[in-house]
mmCIF file of C-alpha atoms in Angstrom:
data_model
loop_
_atom_site.group_PDB
_atom_site.id
_atom_site.type_symbol
_atom_site.label_atom_id
_atom_site.label_comp_id
_atom_site.label_asym_id
_atom_site.label_seq_id
_atom_site.Cartn_x
_atom_site.Cartn_y
_atom_site.Cartn_z
ATOM 1 C CA MET A 1 44.589 -1.742 77.085
ATOM 2 C CA SER A 2 44.583 -5.695 77.829
ATOM 3 C CA ARG A 3 47.744 -4.704 79.670
ATOM 4 C CA GLN A 4 45.697 -2.440 81.713
ATOM 5 C CA ALA A 5 43.352 -5.095 82.494
ATOM 6 C CA SER A 6 45.561 -7.391 82.970
ATOM 7 C CA ARG A 7 47.860 -5.465 85.804
ATOM 8 C CA GLY A 8 44.045 -4.359 87.631
ATOM 9 C CA THR A 9 43.942 -8.962 87.513
ATOM 10 C CA GLU A 10 47.712 -9.182 89.245
ATOM 11 C CA SER A 11 46.735 -6.530 91.583
ATOM 12 C CA LYS A 12 43.403 -8.524 92.428
ATOM 13 C CA LYS A 13 45.164 -11.763 93.164
ATOM 14 C CA MET A 14 47.955 -10.877 94.603
ATOM 15 C CA SER A 15 45.866 -9.419 97.090
ATOM 16 C CA SER A 16 43.891 -13.272 97.020
ATOM 17 C CA GLU A 17 47.392 -14.163 97.301
ATOM 18 C CA LEU A 18 48.201 -12.163 100.532
ATOM 19 C CA PHE A 19 45.958 -13.255 102.424
ATOM 20 C CA THR A 20 45.214 -17.024 101.933
ATOM 21 C CA LEU A 21 49.481 -16.541 102.445
ATOM 22 C CA THR A 22 48.812 -14.855 105.523
ATOM 23 C CA TYR A 23 46.715 -17.524 106.131
ATOM 24 C CA GLY A 24 48.792 -19.461 105.599
ATOM 25 C CA ALA A 25 51.107 -18.549 107.915
ATOM 26 C CA LEU A 26 49.473 -18.371 110.845
ATOM 27 C CA VAL A 27 47.594 -21.719 110.866
ATOM 28 C CA THR A 28 51.774 -22.987 111.062
ATOM 29 C CA GLN A 29 52.637 -20.502 114.241
ATOM 30 C CA LEU A 30 49.364 -22.189 115.704
ATOM 31 C CA CYS A 31 51.116 -25.707 115.115
ATOM 32 C CA LYS A 32 53.941 -24.564 116.765
ATOM 33 C CA ASP A 33 52.625 -22.372 119.500
ATOM 34 C CA TYR A 34 50.735 -25.654 120.551
ATOM 35 C CA GLU A 35 51.371 -28.905 120.948
ATOM 36 C CA ASN A 36 47.853 -30.581 119.016
ATOM 37 C CA ASP A 37 45.525 -29.923 115.871
ATOM 38 C CA GLU A 38 42.549 -29.651 118.809
ATOM 39 C CA ASP A 39 44.055 -26.771 120.531
ATOM 40 C CA VAL A 40 45.179 -25.202 116.515
ATOM 41 C CA ASN A 41 41.393 -26.150 115.798
ATOM 42 C CA LYS A 42 39.963 -24.223 118.175
ATOM 43 C CA GLN A 43 42.197 -21.231 118.265
ATOM 44 C CA LEU A 44 41.308 -21.100 114.270
ATOM 45 C CA ASP A 45 36.959 -20.830 115.404
ATOM 46 C CA LYS A 46 36.687 -18.427 118.407
ATOM 47 C CA MET A 47 39.681 -16.104 115.503
ATOM 48 C CA GLY A 48 36.836 -16.658 113.426
ATOM 49 C CA TYR A 49 34.037 -15.849 115.367
ATOM 50 C CA ASN A 50 36.445 -12.410 116.170
ATOM 51 C CA ILE A 51 36.036 -11.692 112.697
ATOM 52 C CA GLY A 52 32.783 -12.785 112.479
ATOM 53 C CA VAL A 53 31.173 -10.595 114.926
ATOM 54 C CA ARG A 54 33.229 -7.474 113.090
ATOM 55 C CA LEU A 55 32.756 -8.750 109.100
ATOM 56 C CA ILE A 56 29.158 -9.116 109.391
ATOM 57 C CA GLU A 57 28.691 -5.185 109.594
ATOM 58 C CA ASP A 58 30.932 -4.797 106.454
ATOM 59 C CA PHE A 59 28.553 -7.254 104.658
ATOM 60 C CA LEU A 60 25.562 -6.107 105.305
ATOM 61 C CA ALA A 61 27.163 -2.563 104.008
ATOM 62 C CA ARG A 62 28.238 -3.268 101.469
ATOM 63 C CA SER A 63 25.597 -6.192 100.300
ATOM 64 C CA ASN A 64 22.248 -4.576 100.914
ATOM 65 C CA VAL A 65 21.104 -7.731 101.919
ATOM 66 C CA GLY A 66 17.228 -7.327 104.208
ATOM 67 C CA ARG A 67 16.350 -9.020 106.316
ATOM 68 C CA CYS A 68 16.536 -12.863 106.680
ATOM 69 C CA HIS A 69 13.144 -14.447 106.629
ATOM 70 C CA ASP A 70 13.818 -18.762 107.706
ATOM 71 C CA PHE A 71 16.531 -21.075 107.233
ATOM 72 C CA ARG A 72 16.525 -21.337 103.662
ATOM 73 C CA GLU A 73 17.417 -17.139 103.184
ATOM 74 C CA THR A 74 20.289 -17.691 105.182
ATOM 75 C CA ALA A 75 21.300 -20.354 103.264
ATOM 76 C CA ASP A 76 20.852 -19.053 99.998
ATOM 77 C CA VAL A 77 22.285 -15.053 100.971
ATOM 78 C CA ILE A 78 25.487 -17.112 102.774
ATOM 79 C CA ALA A 79 25.912 -19.669 99.939
ATOM 80 C CA LYS A 80 24.959 -16.348 96.808
ATOM 81 C CA VAL A 81 26.339 -13.728 98.462
ATOM 82 C CA ALA A 82 28.559 -14.058 101.157
ATOM 83 C CA PHE A 83 31.065 -16.672 99.857
ATOM 84 C CA LYS A 84 30.833 -15.181 96.883
ATOM 85 C CA MET A 85 31.777 -11.707 98.114
ATOM 86 C CA TYR A 86 34.627 -12.137 99.958
ATOM 87 C CA LEU A 87 36.283 -15.402 98.522
ATOM 88 C CA GLY A 88 34.518 -15.443 95.003
ATOM 89 C CA ILE A 89 33.354 -18.210 95.176
ATOM 90 C CA THR A 90 29.410 -19.917 95.527
ATOM 91 C CA PRO A 91 29.024 -23.171 96.620
ATOM 92 C CA SER A 92 25.822 -24.878 95.916
ATOM 93 C CA ILE A 93 23.814 -25.739 98.698
ATOM 94 C CA THR A 94 22.342 -29.030 100.427
ATOM 95 C CA ASN A 95 21.233 -32.174 102.430
ATOM 96 C CA TRP A 96 18.731 -30.385 103.808
ATOM 97 C CA SER A 97 17.352 -32.212 106.848
ATOM 98 C CA PRO A 98 13.403 -33.009 107.689
ATOM 99 C CA ALA A 99 13.110 -30.298 109.954
ATOM 100 C CA GLY A 100 14.270 -27.878 108.217
ATOM 101 C CA ASP A 101 18.206 -26.745 110.625
ATOM 102 C CA GLU A 102 20.624 -27.439 109.220
ATOM 103 C CA PHE A 103 21.767 -28.318 105.624
ATOM 104 C CA SER A 104 25.289 -28.179 103.669
ATOM 105 C CA LEU A 105 27.606 -26.016 101.780
ATOM 106 C CA ILE A 106 29.414 -27.518 99.482
ATOM 107 C CA LEU A 107 33.396 -25.944 98.443
ATOM 108 C CA GLU A 108 34.656 -27.595 95.061
ATOM 109 C CA ASN A 109 37.521 -25.220 95.614
ATOM 110 C CA ASN A 110 38.302 -23.611 98.599
ATOM 111 C CA PRO A 111 40.553 -20.729 97.598
ATOM 112 C CA LEU A 112 41.935 -20.989 101.478
ATOM 113 C CA VAL A 113 43.972 -23.899 100.668
ATOM 114 C CA ASP A 114 45.324 -23.807 97.410
ATOM 115 C CA PHE A 115 48.722 -24.155 97.530
ATOM 116 C CA VAL A 116 48.638 -25.447 100.516
ATOM 117 C CA GLU A 117 49.278 -29.638 101.694
ATOM 118 C CA LEU A 118 49.379 -31.002 104.771
ATOM 119 C CA PRO A 119 51.862 -32.582 107.275
ATOM 120 C CA ASP A 120 51.339 -36.349 107.755
ATOM 121 C CA ASN A 121 51.220 -35.163 112.147
ATOM 122 C CA HIS A 122 48.871 -32.891 111.471
ATOM 123 C CA SER A 123 45.396 -35.541 109.830
ATOM 124 C CA SER A 124 43.278 -34.315 113.140
ATOM 125 C CA LEU A 125 44.260 -30.046 111.472
ATOM 126 C CA ILE A 126 40.945 -28.451 110.298
ATOM 127 C CA TYR A 127 42.637 -26.377 108.179
ATOM 128 C CA SER A 128 39.867 -23.742 107.200
ATOM 129 C CA ASN A 129 38.576 -23.853 110.889
ATOM 130 C CA LEU A 130 38.855 -19.928 110.626
ATOM 131 C CA LEU A 131 34.948 -20.175 107.952
ATOM 132 C CA CYS A 132 33.523 -22.257 110.275
ATOM 133 C CA GLY A 133 33.935 -19.956 113.523
ATOM 134 C CA VAL A 134 33.615 -16.190 111.012
ATOM 135 C CA LEU A 135 30.004 -17.964 110.050
ATOM 136 C CA ARG A 136 29.335 -18.300 114.344
ATOM 137 C CA GLY A 137 30.013 -15.034 114.669
ATOM 138 C CA ALA A 138 28.193 -13.515 111.829
ATOM 139 C CA LEU A 139 25.353 -14.972 112.381
ATOM 140 C CA GLU A 140 25.027 -14.278 115.872
ATOM 141 C CA MET A 141 25.707 -10.661 115.544
ATOM 142 C CA VAL A 142 21.857 -10.950 113.480
ATOM 143 C CA GLN A 143 20.573 -13.512 116.087
ATOM 144 C CA MET A 144 21.242 -16.711 115.130
ATOM 145 C CA ALA A 145 22.829 -19.405 117.263
ATOM 146 C CA VAL A 146 24.396 -21.568 114.430
ATOM 147 C CA GLU A 147 27.350 -23.964 114.997
ATOM 148 C CA ALA A 148 28.737 -24.704 111.352
ATOM 149 C CA ARG A 149 31.598 -28.007 111.479
ATOM 150 C CA PHE A 150 33.578 -29.582 108.554
ATOM 151 C CA VAL A 151 32.466 -32.927 107.764
ATOM 152 C CA GLN A 152 34.635 -32.984 104.034
ATOM 153 C CA ASP A 153 37.657 -31.850 103.519
ATOM 154 C CA THR A 154 39.855 -31.712 99.291
ATOM 155 C CA LEU A 155 42.838 -31.393 102.407
ATOM 156 C CA LYS A 156 42.181 -34.441 103.907
ATOM 157 C CA GLY A 157 41.487 -36.555 100.536
ATOM 158 C CA ASP A 158 37.899 -36.081 99.815
ATOM 159 C CA GLY A 159 36.492 -35.103 96.360
ATOM 160 C CA VAL A 160 34.485 -31.629 97.994
ATOM 161 C CA THR A 161 34.913 -29.489 100.930
ATOM 162 C CA GLU A 162 31.826 -29.653 102.408
ATOM 163 C CA ILE A 163 30.535 -28.067 105.605
ATOM 164 C CA ARG A 164 27.347 -28.830 107.552
ATOM 165 C CA MET A 165 25.856 -25.571 109.216
ATOM 166 C CA ARG A 166 22.453 -26.647 112.115
ATOM 167 C CA PHE A 167 20.641 -23.754 113.037
ATOM 168 C CA ILE A 168 19.869 -23.949 116.840
ATOM 169 C CA ARG A 169 17.574 -21.157 117.878
ATOM 170 C CA ARG A 170 17.254 -17.583 118.139
ATOM 171 C CA ILE A 171 18.713 -14.805 119.838
ATOM 172 C CA GLU A 172 16.212 -12.383 122.411
ATOM 173 C CA ASP A 173 18.833 -10.399 123.981
ATOM 174 C CA ASN A 174 20.477 -8.118 122.071
ATOM 175 C CA LEU A 175 23.673 -8.647 124.167
ATOM 176 C CA PRO A 176 27.077 -6.481 123.140
ATOM 177 C CA ALA A 177 29.006 -9.681 122.029
ATOM 178 C CA GLY A 178 32.317 -10.520 124.099
ATOM 179 C CA GLU A 179 35.600 -9.235 123.564
ATOM 180 C CA GLU A 180 37.337 -12.260 123.818
ATOM 181 C CA MET B 1 52.220 -26.238 106.101
ATOM 182 C CA ARG B 2 54.134 -27.012 103.178
ATOM 183 C CA VAL B 3 53.229 -25.173 100.123
ATOM 184 C CA ARG B 4 53.172 -26.213 96.832
ATOM 185 C CA SER B 5 54.354 -23.809 93.661
ATOM 186 C CA ALA B 6 51.421 -24.084 91.072
ATOM 187 C CA GLY B 7 51.803 -21.094 88.071
ATOM 188 C CA ARG B 8 48.035 -20.617 87.916
ATOM 189 C CA GLY B 9 47.097 -17.977 84.793
ATOM 190 C CA GLY B 10 43.870 -15.968 86.233
ATOM 191 C CA ALA B 11 41.183 -14.549 84.294
ATOM 192 C CA PRO B 12 41.781 -10.965 81.912
ATOM 193 C CA GLY B 13 39.568 -8.883 82.434
ATOM 194 C CA ALA B 14 37.082 -10.041 84.669
ATOM 195 C CA ARG B 15 36.919 -11.227 88.592
ATOM 196 C CA GLY B 16 38.602 -14.752 88.697
ATOM 197 C CA PRO B 17 36.654 -17.260 90.629
ATOM 198 C CA GLY B 18 37.752 -18.145 93.944
ATOM 199 C CA MET B 19 40.314 -14.736 94.688
ATOM 200 C CA ALA B 20 40.076 -13.803 97.951
ATOM 201 C CA ASP B 21 37.895 -10.117 98.670
ATOM 202 C CA THR B 22 40.657 -7.422 99.493
ATOM 203 C CA ALA B 23 38.839 -6.597 103.499
ATOM 204 C CA LEU B 24 39.774 -9.811 104.846
ATOM 205 C CA PHE B 25 43.738 -9.158 104.756
ATOM 206 C CA GLU B 26 42.439 -6.263 106.725
ATOM 207 C CA PHE B 27 40.627 -8.154 109.134
ATOM 208 C CA LEU B 28 42.218 -11.158 109.600
ATOM 209 C CA LEU B 29 45.052 -8.976 111.027
ATOM 210 C CA THR B 30 43.625 -7.319 113.072
ATOM 211 C CA GLU B 31 42.751 -10.312 114.690
ATOM 212 C CA MET B 32 46.661 -12.060 114.956
ATOM 213 C CA VAL B 33 47.860 -8.768 116.493
ATOM 214 C CA ALA B 34 44.974 -9.099 118.994
ATOM 215 C CA GLU B 35 44.893 -13.051 119.457
ATOM 216 C CA LEU B 36 48.734 -12.440 119.375
ATOM 217 C CA TRP B 37 49.425 -10.095 121.972
ATOM 218 C CA ALA B 38 46.621 -11.529 124.300
ATOM 219 C CA ARG B 39 48.523 -14.008 124.434
ATOM 220 C CA ASP B 40 51.696 -12.038 125.933
ATOM 221 C CA ARG B 41 49.618 -10.313 129.078
ATOM 222 C CA ASP B 42 49.343 -13.035 130.564
ATOM 223 C CA PRO B 43 52.695 -15.303 130.767
ATOM 224 C CA ASP B 44 54.930 -12.650 129.766
ATOM 225 C CA PRO B 45 53.941 -9.422 130.371
ATOM 226 C CA GLY B 46 56.552 -6.194 130.071
ATOM 227 C CA PRO B 47 59.550 -5.586 127.419
ATOM 228 C CA ARG B 48 60.434 -8.913 126.251
ATOM 229 C CA GLY B 49 56.625 -10.534 125.756
ATOM 230 C CA GLN B 50 55.818 -7.236 123.143
ATOM 231 C CA LYS B 51 59.847 -8.551 121.645
ATOM 232 C CA THR B 52 57.771 -11.833 120.933
ATOM 233 C CA SER B 53 55.107 -11.064 119.287
ATOM 234 C CA LEU B 54 56.642 -8.394 117.018
ATOM 235 C CA SER B 55 58.528 -10.345 115.764
ATOM 236 C CA ALA B 56 56.258 -13.563 115.469
ATOM 237 C CA LEU B 57 54.143 -11.258 113.038
ATOM 238 C CA GLU B 58 57.635 -10.066 111.489
ATOM 239 C CA GLY B 59 59.044 -13.473 110.603
ATOM 240 C CA MET B 60 55.129 -14.277 109.263
ATOM 241 C CA GLY B 61 55.040 -11.195 107.341
ATOM 242 C CA PHE B 62 58.743 -12.447 105.884
ATOM 243 C CA ARG B 63 57.322 -15.557 104.562
ATOM 244 C CA VAL B 64 54.562 -14.393 103.130
ATOM 245 C CA GLY B 65 56.851 -11.254 101.394
ATOM 246 C CA GLN B 66 59.473 -14.737 99.992
ATOM 247 C CA ALA B 67 55.915 -16.225 99.007
ATOM 248 C CA LEU B 68 54.703 -13.219 96.930
ATOM 249 C CA GLY B 69 58.101 -12.109 95.603
ATOM 250 C CA GLU B 70 57.122 -16.086 93.842
ATOM 251 C CA ARG B 71 54.683 -15.088 92.149
ATOM 252 C CA LEU B 72 55.863 -11.308 90.521
ATOM 253 C CA PRO B 73 54.496 -11.382 87.347
ATOM 254 C CA ARG B 74 58.266 -12.753 85.134
ATOM 255 C CA GLU B 75 58.149 -10.242 82.378
ATOM 256 C CA LEU B 76 60.227 -8.900 85.524
ATOM 257 C CA PRO B 77 62.792 -6.786 83.759
ATOM 258 C CA ALA B 78 66.244 -7.420 85.781
ATOM 259 C CA PHE B 79 67.097 -4.693 88.108
ATOM 260 C CA ARG B 80 70.120 -3.217 87.318
ATOM 261 C CA GLU B 81 70.361 -1.544 91.425
ATOM 262 C CA GLU B 82 69.034 -1.645 94.368
ATOM 263 C CA LEU B 83 67.343 1.457 94.086
ATOM 264 C CA ASP B 84 65.522 -0.527 90.879
ATOM 265 C CA ALA B 85 64.277 -3.003 93.363
ATOM 266 C CA LEU B 86 63.027 -0.830 95.731
ATOM 267 C CA LYS B 87 61.170 1.683 93.110
ATOM 268 C CA PHE B 88 59.539 -1.301 92.518
ATOM 269 C CA LEU B 89 58.170 -2.599 95.383
ATOM 270 C CA CYS B 90 57.121 0.743 96.310
ATOM 271 C CA LYS B 91 55.127 1.178 93.106
ATOM 272 C CA ASP B 92 54.015 -2.673 91.883
ATOM 273 C CA LEU B 93 54.409 -4.742 95.505
ATOM 274 C CA TRP B 94 52.004 -1.741 97.336
ATOM 275 C CA ALA B 95 49.857 -1.042 94.509
ATOM 276 C CA ALA B 96 48.984 -4.617 94.108
ATOM 277 C CA LEU B 97 48.773 -5.671 98.466
ATOM 278 C CA PHE B 98 46.813 -2.438 99.136
ATOM 279 C CA GLN B 99 45.945 -0.676 96.191
ATOM 280 C CA LYS B 100 48.376 2.765 96.458
ATOM 281 C CA GLN B 101 51.858 3.038 96.059
ATOM 282 C CA MET B 102 53.834 4.349 98.972
ATOM 283 C CA ASP B 103 53.582 8.262 98.267
ATOM 284 C CA SER B 104 57.667 9.087 98.782
ATOM 285 C CA LEU B 105 60.646 7.123 98.812
ATOM 286 C CA ARG B 106 63.864 8.297 99.768
ATOM 287 C CA THR B 107 67.662 7.328 99.607
ATOM 288 C CA ASN B 108 71.299 8.557 100.903
ATOM 289 C CA HIS B 109 72.504 6.312 98.205
ATOM 290 C CA GLN B 110 74.497 4.650 100.870
ATOM 291 C CA GLY B 111 71.793 1.731 101.091
ATOM 292 C CA THR B 112 69.028 3.148 103.573
ATOM 293 C CA TYR B 113 65.782 4.067 102.060
ATOM 294 C CA VAL B 114 62.778 5.751 103.565
ATOM 295 C CA LEU B 115 59.499 4.603 102.414
ATOM 296 C CA GLN B 116 56.840 6.638 103.174
ATOM 297 C CA ASP B 117 53.048 5.444 102.956
ATOM 298 C CA ASN B 118 50.541 8.887 104.590
ATOM 299 C CA SER B 119 47.654 7.800 104.996
ATOM 300 C CA PHE B 120 48.414 3.476 104.717
ATOM 301 C CA PRO B 121 46.040 1.015 105.036
ATOM 302 C CA LEU B 122 46.041 -0.921 107.806
ATOM 303 C CA LEU B 123 46.426 2.170 109.892
ATOM 304 C CA VAL B 124 43.395 4.009 108.759
ATOM 305 C CA ARG B 125 41.269 2.045 110.048
ATOM 306 C CA MET B 126 42.323 3.385 113.547
ATOM 307 C CA ALA B 127 41.684 7.337 114.657
ATOM 308 C CA SER B 128 43.521 9.755 112.901
ATOM 309 C CA GLY B 129 46.089 11.664 115.107
ATOM 310 C CA VAL B 130 47.820 11.312 118.392
ATOM 311 C CA GLN B 131 46.187 9.452 120.427
ATOM 312 C CA TYR B 132 45.858 6.157 118.700
ATOM 313 C CA VAL B 133 49.777 6.148 118.105
ATOM 314 C CA ASP B 134 50.907 3.226 120.174
ATOM 315 C CA GLU B 135 49.064 0.405 118.927
ATOM 316 C CA ALA B 136 49.639 1.251 115.013
ATOM 317 C CA PRO B 137 53.698 -0.018 115.281
ATOM 318 C CA LYS B 138 51.814 -4.381 116.171
ATOM 319 C CA PHE B 139 50.031 -3.639 112.967
ATOM 320 C CA LEU B 140 53.972 -2.318 110.839
ATOM 321 C CA ALA B 141 55.357 -5.335 112.257
ATOM 322 C CA PHE B 142 53.827 -7.394 109.275
ATOM 323 C CA PRO B 143 54.436 -6.282 106.345
ATOM 324 C CA CYS B 144 57.924 -4.659 107.637
ATOM 325 C CA GLY B 145 58.791 -8.191 106.960
ATOM 326 C CA LEU B 146 56.485 -8.427 104.541
ATOM 327 C CA LEU B 147 59.334 -6.103 102.394
ATOM 328 C CA ARG B 148 61.747 -7.611 103.523
ATOM 329 C CA GLY B 149 60.709 -11.133 102.866
ATOM 330 C CA ALA B 150 59.961 -9.469 98.763
ATOM 331 C CA LEU B 151 63.806 -7.914 99.261
ATOM 332 C CA SER B 152 65.307 -11.328 100.355
ATOM 333 C CA THR B 153 63.549 -12.749 97.245
ATOM 334 C CA LEU B 154 65.285 -9.874 95.315
ATOM 335 C CA GLY B 155 68.187 -11.150 95.878
ATOM 336 C CA ILE B 156 68.338 -8.535 99.199
ATOM 337 C CA ARG B 157 69.345 -8.567 102.266
ATOM 338 C CA SER B 158 67.905 -6.844 104.185
ATOM 339 C CA LEU B 159 65.810 -5.011 107.793
ATOM 340 C CA VAL B 160 63.182 -3.244 108.137
ATOM 341 C CA THR B 161 61.160 -1.202 110.398
ATOM 342 C CA ALA B 162 58.246 1.456 110.432
ATOM 343 C CA SER B 163 57.822 3.580 112.591
ATOM 344 C CA VAL B 164 54.653 6.378 113.519
ATOM 345 C CA THR B 165 54.340 10.272 113.345
ATOM 346 C CA THR B 166 51.247 10.793 113.046
ATOM 347 C CA LEU B 167 48.774 7.604 111.381
ATOM 348 C CA PRO B 168 47.167 6.839 109.416
ATOM 349 C CA ALA B 169 51.162 8.285 107.955
ATOM 350 C CA CYS B 170 53.978 5.575 107.998
ATOM 351 C CA LYS B 171 57.925 5.206 107.364
ATOM 352 C CA PHE B 172 59.611 2.427 106.543
ATOM 353 C CA GLN B 173 62.714 1.632 106.312
ATOM 354 C CA VAL B 174 64.418 -0.514 104.593
ATOM 355 C CA VAL B 175 69.143 -0.755 105.890
ATOM 356 C CA ILE B 176 70.459 -2.736 102.620
ATOM 357 C CA GLN B 177 73.055 -5.207 104.498
ATOM 358 C CA LYS B 178 75.794 -5.874 102.422
ATOM 359 C CA SER B 179 76.963 -10.043 103.180
#
């Protein structure tokens, strides 16, 4: 029945909007609580990290991906499996550094920013910074220390959203994640 | 953050592009609760600090509930009575957000409604039983706001509180405010 099918889609759409609207409410609240955009960005990164260290288990359980042998495989898994699973988009991977330790994720559209406009007095706010923390936290749990940062943002007028990922080092010690 | 209203058609049938997975909301809310609590613990311990966290969470839930209410499918029938609105929340809204309906709805027909969810997904991850009951209210503040916000979009002012007896079951009490 097409009505049932569209009901299912409506439901998924609402679930998705529940997340993006809640994220928007969180960013708004943080902007009230902290005096400057830098602090909000740091807070979003920290919260994202805490989410990432838990999300990785959910991801590994549901995706069945094996161990990645190098950073290129990791990039593929992030873009084609993880982003697809959690945000329903598949960023493209570009701009590999010659050493193979840096790449960019290009997001044509970013579900987090649907319906969002940045007010003028928040030009330094990295609205989606939670994502960088999530990537960092999740990868740390699989023994990779990385840096993730936004270098382009459609919210700031850029044509695409670009996240730059840099491999720092492999984490040899199996230290438990610090509870923050 | 200013929110533009924009109509979006979803592709019928298959999951549309750019839709967030349902697990993300739970992860996000859990972290929001932890973060607000951690902040209140240091500068302002005690009931006043807790109250700030709970009302901040409830307030965020309210704004989200309002926004969701505005996105409800347009073929919404006009509610003949308050009870129809509550039934709508229990069935359609709850199922859209949490993939299950409320398990029961009771009313005294004088403006008080009790909505019971025997297995509220946000509480399911916590250990079942009595041990974590004290923690549960922190996770219910946001859903209380959600209900209050959605009702407000339907033109109904209310006060919503929640209580947990045995995890993961909880009850939401909605008291309609007459102007």
